Coordinates of C-alpha atoms in Angstrom, one line a residue:
M1 CA -12.5 -8.3 -115.4
N2 CA -15.1 -7.7 -112.6
K3 CA -13.7 -6.8 -109.2
T4 CA -14.7 -9.0 -106.3
K5 CA -17.5 -7.4 -104.4
E6 CA -16.4 -6.2 -100.9
T7 CA -18.3 -7.7 -98.0
N8 CA -19.4 -6.1 -94.8
K9 CA -17.7 -8.7 -92.7
P10 CA -16.0 -7.0 -89.7
D11 CA -12.2 -7.0 -89.3
V12 CA -11.2 -10.2 -87.4
S13 CA -8.6 -8.5 -85.2
Q14 CA -11.1 -5.7 -84.2
E15 CA -13.7 -8.3 -83.3
T16 CA -11.2 -10.2 -81.2
K17 CA -10.2 -7.1 -79.4
R18 CA -13.9 -6.2 -78.8
L19 CA -14.4 -9.7 -77.4
V20 CA -11.5 -9.6 -75.0
D21 CA -12.4 -6.1 -73.9
F22 CA -16.0 -7.1 -73.2
L23 CA -14.9 -10.2 -71.2
N24 CA -12.5 -8.2 -69.1
E25 CA -15.0 -5.4 -68.5
N26 CA -17.5 -7.9 -67.1
Y27 CA -15.4 -10.6 -65.5
N28 CA -12.2 -11.3 -63.6
F29 CA -10.2 -14.3 -64.7
R30 CA -7.3 -16.3 -63.2
F31 CA -5.8 -19.6 -64.0
N32 CA -5.6 -21.9 -60.9
S33 CA -2.2 -23.5 -61.4
V34 CA -2.9 -26.1 -58.7
M35 CA -6.2 -27.3 -60.0
G36 CA -5.3 -26.7 -63.6
Y37 CA -8.4 -24.7 -64.7
T38 CA -9.5 -21.1 -65.2
E39 CA -11.7 -19.5 -62.5
Y40 CA -13.8 -16.4 -62.9
Q41 CA -15.7 -13.7 -60.9
K42 CA -18.5 -11.5 -62.2
K43 CA -17.6 -7.9 -61.7
N44 CA -21.1 -6.6 -61.1
I45 CA -21.8 -9.0 -58.2
N46 CA -20.5 -8.3 -54.8
Y47 CA -18.7 -10.9 -52.7
M48 CA -18.7 -13.6 -55.5
D49 CA -16.2 -16.4 -54.8
W50 CA -13.8 -17.4 -57.5
T51 CA -15.6 -20.2 -59.4
P52 CA -14.3 -22.8 -61.9
L53 CA -15.3 -21.9 -65.4
D54 CA -17.2 -24.9 -66.7
K55 CA -19.0 -25.5 -70.0
R56 CA -22.3 -24.1 -68.8
V57 CA -20.7 -20.8 -67.7
L58 CA -18.8 -20.7 -71.0
K59 CA -21.9 -20.9 -73.0
G60 CA -23.5 -18.2 -70.9
M61 CA -20.6 -15.9 -71.5
T62 CA -20.8 -16.6 -75.3
M63 CA -24.5 -15.5 -75.2
M64 CA -23.6 -12.3 -73.3
V65 CA -20.9 -11.6 -75.9
R66 CA -23.3 -12.1 -78.8
M67 CA -26.1 -10.0 -77.2
A68 CA -23.5 -7.2 -77.0
G69 CA -23.3 -7.3 -80.8
I70 CA -19.9 -9.1 -81.0
D71 CA -19.6 -11.8 -83.6
A72 CA -18.1 -14.7 -81.5
R73 CA -18.7 -18.3 -80.9
D74 CA -18.0 -20.7 -78.0
N75 CA -14.6 -21.5 -79.4
D76 CA -13.6 -17.9 -79.6
V77 CA -14.4 -17.3 -75.9
R78 CA -12.8 -20.6 -74.9
R79 CA -9.7 -19.8 -76.9
Y80 CA -9.2 -16.7 -74.8
V81 CA -10.1 -17.9 -71.3
Q82 CA -8.0 -21.0 -71.6
S83 CA -5.0 -19.2 -73.0
D84 CA -1.8 -18.1 -71.3
L85 CA -3.1 -14.5 -71.5
I86 CA -5.0 -15.3 -68.3
P87 CA -2.8 -14.5 -65.3
E88 CA -1.6 -17.6 -63.3
F89 CA -2.6 -17.9 -59.7
D90 CA -1.1 -20.3 -57.2
P91 CA -3.5 -20.4 -54.2
V92 CA -1.2 -22.6 -52.1
G93 CA 1.9 -20.5 -52.6
E94 CA -0.1 -17.3 -52.2
Y95 CA -1.4 -18.5 -48.8
I96 CA 1.6 -20.0 -47.1
W97 CA 4.1 -17.3 -48.2
A98 CA 1.7 -14.7 -46.8
Q99 CA 2.1 -16.2 -43.3
R100 CA 5.9 -16.5 -43.2
D101 CA 6.7 -13.4 -41.1
K102 CA 3.7 -13.6 -38.7
W103 CA 4.8 -16.2 -36.2
D104 CA 4.7 -15.1 -32.6
G105 CA 7.0 -17.8 -31.3
K106 CA 4.5 -20.1 -29.7
D107 CA 4.5 -23.9 -30.6
Y108 CA 1.1 -24.1 -32.4
I109 CA 1.8 -27.3 -34.2
R110 CA 2.5 -29.4 -31.1
E111 CA -0.5 -27.7 -29.4
L112 CA -2.7 -28.9 -32.3
A113 CA -1.2 -32.4 -31.8
R114 CA -2.2 -32.4 -28.2
R115 CA -5.9 -32.2 -29.2
V116 CA -5.4 -35.9 -30.1
P117 CA -5.5 -37.8 -26.8
T118 CA -3.1 -40.7 -26.8
K119 CA -0.7 -42.4 -24.4
N120 CA 2.1 -42.3 -27.0
P121 CA 4.7 -39.9 -25.7
L122 CA 6.2 -39.5 -29.2
W123 CA 3.1 -38.4 -30.9
E124 CA 3.6 -34.6 -30.6
D125 CA 7.1 -34.8 -32.2
W126 CA 5.9 -37.2 -34.9
F127 CA 3.0 -34.9 -35.8
Y128 CA 5.3 -31.8 -35.8
T129 CA 7.7 -33.4 -38.3
W130 CA 4.9 -34.7 -40.5
F131 CA 3.2 -31.3 -40.5
L132 CA 6.4 -29.6 -41.7
A133 CA 6.9 -32.3 -44.3
M134 CA 3.3 -31.7 -45.6
V135 CA 3.9 -27.9 -46.0
R136 CA 7.3 -28.6 -47.6
Q137 CA 5.6 -30.9 -50.1
W138 CA 3.4 -28.0 -51.2
R139 CA 6.5 -25.8 -51.7
V140 CA 9.1 -27.9 -53.5
G141 CA 7.1 -29.2 -56.4
N142 CA 9.1 -31.0 -59.1
I143 CA 12.5 -30.2 -57.4
A144 CA 11.8 -32.6 -54.6
K145 CA 13.8 -35.9 -54.6
Y146 CA 11.5 -37.5 -52.1
G147 CA 7.8 -37.2 -51.2
N148 CA 6.4 -36.9 -47.7
Q149 CA 6.6 -40.6 -46.8
A150 CA 5.0 -40.4 -43.3
V151 CA 1.3 -41.1 -42.7
P152 CA -0.3 -40.3 -39.3
L153 CA -2.8 -43.2 -38.6
L154 CA -5.4 -42.3 -36.0
I155 CA -7.0 -45.4 -34.4
S156 CA -10.1 -45.3 -32.2
E157 CA -13.7 -46.4 -31.9
Q158 CA -16.2 -44.7 -34.2
G159 CA -17.4 -41.1 -33.4
W160 CA -14.2 -39.8 -31.9
N161 CA -13.9 -36.9 -34.4
K162 CA -11.0 -38.4 -36.4
T163 CA -12.3 -37.3 -39.8
T164 CA -13.2 -33.8 -38.6
F165 CA -9.7 -33.3 -37.2
C166 CA -8.2 -34.3 -40.5
E167 CA -10.5 -31.8 -42.3
Q168 CA -9.6 -29.0 -39.9
L169 CA -5.9 -29.3 -40.8
L170 CA -6.3 -27.1 -43.9
P171 CA -7.4 -23.5 -43.6
P172 CA -10.6 -22.4 -45.4
E173 CA -8.5 -20.9 -48.2
L174 CA -7.1 -24.3 -49.0
S175 CA -10.0 -26.5 -48.2
F176 CA -10.4 -27.4 -51.9
G177 CA -7.3 -29.5 -51.4
Y178 CA -8.7 -32.0 -48.9
T179 CA -10.3 -35.3 -49.9
G180 CA -11.3 -38.4 -48.0
N181 CA -12.6 -40.2 -51.1
L182 CA -9.6 -41.8 -52.7
Q183 CA -10.5 -44.8 -54.9
L184 CA -7.3 -46.8 -54.8
N185 CA -8.5 -49.1 -57.6
D186 CA -8.4 -46.2 -60.1
K187 CA -4.7 -45.6 -60.4
T188 CA -5.0 -42.8 -62.9
Q189 CA -7.4 -40.9 -60.6
V190 CA -5.1 -41.5 -57.6
L191 CA -2.1 -40.0 -59.4
K192 CA -4.2 -37.0 -60.5
Q193 CA -5.4 -36.4 -57.0
M194 CA -1.9 -36.6 -55.7
A195 CA -1.0 -33.7 -58.0
Q196 CA -4.1 -31.6 -57.3
M197 CA -4.9 -32.3 -53.6
L198 CA -3.0 -31.1 -50.6
L199 CA -4.1 -33.7 -48.0
I200 CA -5.6 -37.1 -48.7
N201 CA -7.3 -38.9 -45.8
L202 CA -7.2 -42.7 -46.2
D203 CA -10.5 -43.0 -44.3
E204 CA -11.4 -46.5 -43.0
F205 CA -7.8 -47.6 -43.6
N206 CA -8.7 -51.1 -42.4
Q207 CA -10.6 -51.6 -45.7
I208 CA -7.4 -51.4 -47.7
S209 CA -6.3 -54.9 -48.5
P210 CA -2.9 -56.2 -47.4
K211 CA -1.9 -56.7 -51.1
V212 CA -2.7 -53.0 -51.9
Q213 CA -0.9 -51.9 -48.7
R214 CA 2.3 -53.8 -49.7
G215 CA 2.2 -52.8 -53.3
F216 CA 0.4 -49.8 -54.8
L217 CA 0.0 -47.8 -51.6
K218 CA 3.5 -48.4 -50.5
N219 CA 4.7 -47.1 -53.9
I220 CA 2.7 -43.9 -54.2
I221 CA 3.5 -42.8 -50.7
T222 CA 7.2 -42.5 -51.7
L223 CA 6.6 -40.6 -55.0
S224 CA 8.0 -37.1 -55.4
S225 CA 6.2 -36.5 -58.7
V226 CA 3.5 -38.2 -60.7
K227 CA 3.4 -39.0 -64.4
I228 CA 0.0 -38.8 -66.0
K229 CA -1.2 -39.0 -69.6
P230 CA -4.2 -36.7 -70.1
A231 CA -7.3 -38.3 -71.6
Y232 CA -6.8 -36.7 -75.0
G233 CA -3.1 -35.8 -74.6
Q234 CA -0.3 -36.9 -76.8
H235 CA 2.4 -37.3 -74.2
V236 CA 2.9 -38.1 -70.5
E237 CA 3.1 -35.1 -68.2
D238 CA 5.4 -35.1 -65.2
L239 CA 3.5 -33.2 -62.5
P240 CA 4.6 -32.2 -59.0
R241 CA 3.1 -34.3 -56.2
R242 CA 1.5 -32.0 -53.7
A243 CA -0.6 -34.3 -51.5
S244 CA 0.4 -35.8 -48.2
F245 CA -1.5 -38.6 -46.5
I246 CA -3.2 -39.1 -43.2
A247 CA -5.3 -42.1 -42.3
T248 CA -8.1 -43.1 -39.9
T249 CA -9.5 -46.5 -38.8
N250 CA -11.7 -48.1 -36.2
E251 CA -9.6 -51.3 -36.1
T252 CA -6.3 -51.9 -34.3
K253 CA -4.7 -54.6 -36.3
V254 CA -4.4 -52.8 -39.6
L255 CA -0.8 -52.7 -40.8
A256 CA -0.2 -55.6 -43.2
D257 CA 3.4 -54.8 -44.2
P258 CA 6.0 -55.1 -41.4
T259 CA 8.8 -53.5 -43.6
G260 CA 6.5 -50.7 -44.7
S261 CA 5.1 -49.9 -41.2
R262 CA 7.8 -47.3 -40.7
R263 CA 5.9 -45.0 -42.9
F264 CA 2.9 -44.9 -40.6
L265 CA 2.7 -42.9 -37.4
A266 CA 0.0 -45.0 -35.7
V267 CA -1.5 -43.9 -32.4
Q268 CA -4.4 -45.2 -30.5
L269 CA -6.7 -42.6 -29.1
T270 CA -7.8 -42.6 -25.4
G271 CA -10.7 -40.3 -26.0
P272 CA -12.5 -38.1 -28.6
I273 CA -10.4 -35.4 -30.4
D274 CA -11.2 -31.8 -29.4
V275 CA -12.6 -30.2 -32.6
S276 CA -14.7 -27.6 -30.8
T277 CA -12.5 -24.7 -32.0
R278 CA -10.7 -24.3 -35.3
P279 CA -6.9 -24.1 -35.2
N280 CA -5.1 -20.7 -35.5
Y281 CA -4.2 -21.3 -39.1
E282 CA -2.2 -18.1 -39.5
Q283 CA 0.1 -18.9 -36.7
L284 CA 0.1 -22.7 -37.5
Y285 CA 1.4 -22.1 -41.0
A286 CA 3.6 -19.2 -40.0
Q287 CA 5.4 -21.5 -37.6
A288 CA 5.8 -24.1 -40.3
M289 CA 7.3 -21.6 -42.8
V290 CA 9.8 -20.3 -40.2
A291 CA 10.8 -23.9 -39.3
L292 CA 11.3 -24.8 -43.0
H293 CA 13.4 -21.6 -43.6
E294 CA 15.6 -22.7 -40.7
H295 CA 16.0 -26.2 -42.2
V296 CA 14.3 -28.1 -39.4
P297 CA 14.2 -31.8 -40.4
T298 CA 11.1 -33.0 -42.2
Y299 CA 12.1 -36.7 -42.0
F300 CA 12.8 -39.2 -39.3
D301 CA 16.3 -40.4 -38.5
E302 CA 17.4 -44.0 -37.9
E303 CA 16.6 -43.9 -34.2
Q304 CA 13.2 -42.3 -34.7
T305 CA 12.4 -44.9 -37.4
R306 CA 13.3 -47.7 -35.0
Q307 CA 10.9 -46.2 -32.4
I308 CA 8.1 -45.9 -35.0
I309 CA 8.6 -49.6 -36.1
E310 CA 8.6 -50.7 -32.5
S311 CA 5.5 -48.7 -31.6
N312 CA 3.7 -49.9 -34.7
S313 CA 4.3 -53.6 -33.9
Q314 CA 1.1 -53.6 -31.8
F315 CA -1.0 -52.5 -34.8
C316 CA 0.5 -55.0 -37.3
E317 CA -1.7 -57.8 -38.7
K318 CA -0.2 -61.3 -38.3
S319 CA -0.3 -63.6 -41.3
A320 CA -1.4 -67.2 -40.9
A321 CA 2.2 -68.3 -41.3
E322 CA 3.4 -65.9 -38.6
M323 CA 0.6 -67.0 -36.2
F324 CA 1.5 -70.7 -36.7
F325 CA 5.2 -69.9 -36.3
L326 CA 4.4 -68.4 -32.8
D327 CA 2.4 -71.5 -32.0
Y328 CA 5.3 -73.8 -32.7
F329 CA 8.5 -71.7 -32.2
E330 CA 10.0 -69.0 -30.1
P331 CA 13.3 -67.1 -30.1
A332 CA 16.3 -69.0 -28.7
A333 CA 18.9 -67.3 -26.6
D334 CA 21.8 -69.3 -28.1
E335 CA 22.7 -72.3 -30.2
T336 CA 22.7 -74.6 -27.2
E337 CA 18.9 -74.3 -26.9
G338 CA 17.9 -73.6 -30.5
K339 CA 19.0 -73.9 -34.1
W340 CA 19.3 -71.7 -37.2
M341 CA 16.4 -72.1 -39.7
T342 CA 15.6 -70.2 -42.9
A343 CA 12.1 -69.0 -43.6
S344 CA 11.8 -71.8 -46.2
D345 CA 12.8 -74.4 -43.6
I346 CA 10.2 -73.0 -41.1
L347 CA 7.5 -72.8 -43.8
K348 CA 8.2 -76.4 -44.9
F349 CA 7.8 -77.5 -41.2
L350 CA 4.6 -75.6 -40.8
K351 CA 3.1 -77.1 -44.0
K352 CA 3.8 -80.5 -42.7
E353 CA 2.3 -79.8 -39.3
V354 CA -0.8 -77.8 -40.1
G355 CA -1.4 -78.4 -43.8
V356 CA -1.0 -76.2 -46.9
S357 CA -4.6 -75.0 -46.9
L358 CA -4.4 -73.3 -43.5
L359 CA -1.3 -71.3 -44.5
G360 CA -3.1 -69.6 -47.4
D361 CA -0.7 -67.8 -49.8
A362 CA 2.2 -67.9 -47.4
S363 CA 5.6 -67.6 -49.0
P364 CA 9.2 -67.7 -47.6
V365 CA 9.7 -64.1 -48.6
A366 CA 6.6 -62.8 -46.7
L367 CA 7.4 -64.9 -43.6
G368 CA 11.0 -63.7 -43.7
R369 CA 9.8 -60.1 -43.6
S370 CA 7.8 -60.8 -40.5
L371 CA 10.6 -62.7 -38.8
T372 CA 13.1 -60.0 -39.5
H373 CA 11.2 -57.5 -37.4
M374 CA 10.1 -59.9 -34.6
E375 CA 11.3 -58.8 -31.2
G376 CA 14.0 -60.9 -29.6
L377 CA 14.5 -63.1 -32.7
K378 CA 18.2 -63.3 -33.8
K379 CA 19.0 -63.2 -37.5
D380 CA 22.1 -64.2 -39.3
E381 CA 22.9 -63.8 -43.0
K382 CA 24.1 -67.2 -44.1
K383 CA 25.5 -68.1 -47.5
Y384 CA 22.1 -69.7 -48.3
G385 CA 20.0 -66.8 -47.1
N386 CA 18.8 -65.3 -43.8
A387 CA 18.5 -67.7 -40.9
Y388 CA 16.8 -67.3 -37.6
L389 CA 17.7 -68.7 -34.2
V390 CA 14.6 -70.6 -33.0
K391 CA 13.6 -73.3 -30.7
R392 CA 10.5 -75.5 -30.6
K393 CA 7.8 -74.7 -28.0
K394 CA 6.8 -77.4 -25.6
R395 CA 3.2 -78.4 -26.6

């Protein structure tokens, strides 16, 4: 019987070792755990930034490997650079933990807040708490029970540096984590950005519809993690939510959900924001890390929440039903001058007086939400539902 003729095909394990050695001799690799991709640097180029390893670069690497006499294909190179043999790198953790012991004791966070000119005396403390919550959101990952539910909302005329201020909140090392281009109609993309981004600016907040404010936006702001099924994945992945939100608008009446307004720290500017100098990022984040280590609250208590809701009332949109209610009714001091009416009773009266068409999609539930937070209006939980003590206005 004839023996099978031996071939000159090189040993697979030796070729793989040559491939890996060549790549590591010519490139540095790291897996960015925040963005979820491998980054590279060429070793023979000075001052090259870490760059995402895309398909074009991958093909170039394969060509370099083959020109070096190594029998490899794209898949061979990809198999290595996308494997867990590449060391993991967390750019966020690396940056914020490096600042922890550097704080000099000065209050840099409130100093940054003072760059935003406003008559609201609570703004500095609101911003301080929100900023700590933002940094905490980056640290806790999947172990968090609650996400950062507060959203600073900067209100002013156009050209007062609101967007630039938002961009300057992140240091250059973390600037990849900022976006002002969130497409709320693409829910999958929103969830993906909440896992990858660090700060999302809801720019031109007034363009977000009341329905989205009360529904999808209200929901995602409260999330502590996000569940995403990759395009070609076989299962849903539970990813930590990293992103916090900030918002800007040129309009004043922008909050469409009275019950959800407590999540927004709305302030009206009295002048342009000072963005002439960049913040002292090292001290800013060093202060935050010390505060978090000392368990300074990153949430608002009941009294603070009441103050936020009260302040936000000036920025809330009024529905057609609420506006017509204010035309026909006002709060009564007691039962001798007024009577108890449910939201359904009030809406039935308004429909008779002004017509169904002018009330739009008004519902007793939506009107009830508005009435519950109306200043001076007494509410009582009757056996047939909430009732409000009202009296007819003289017309």
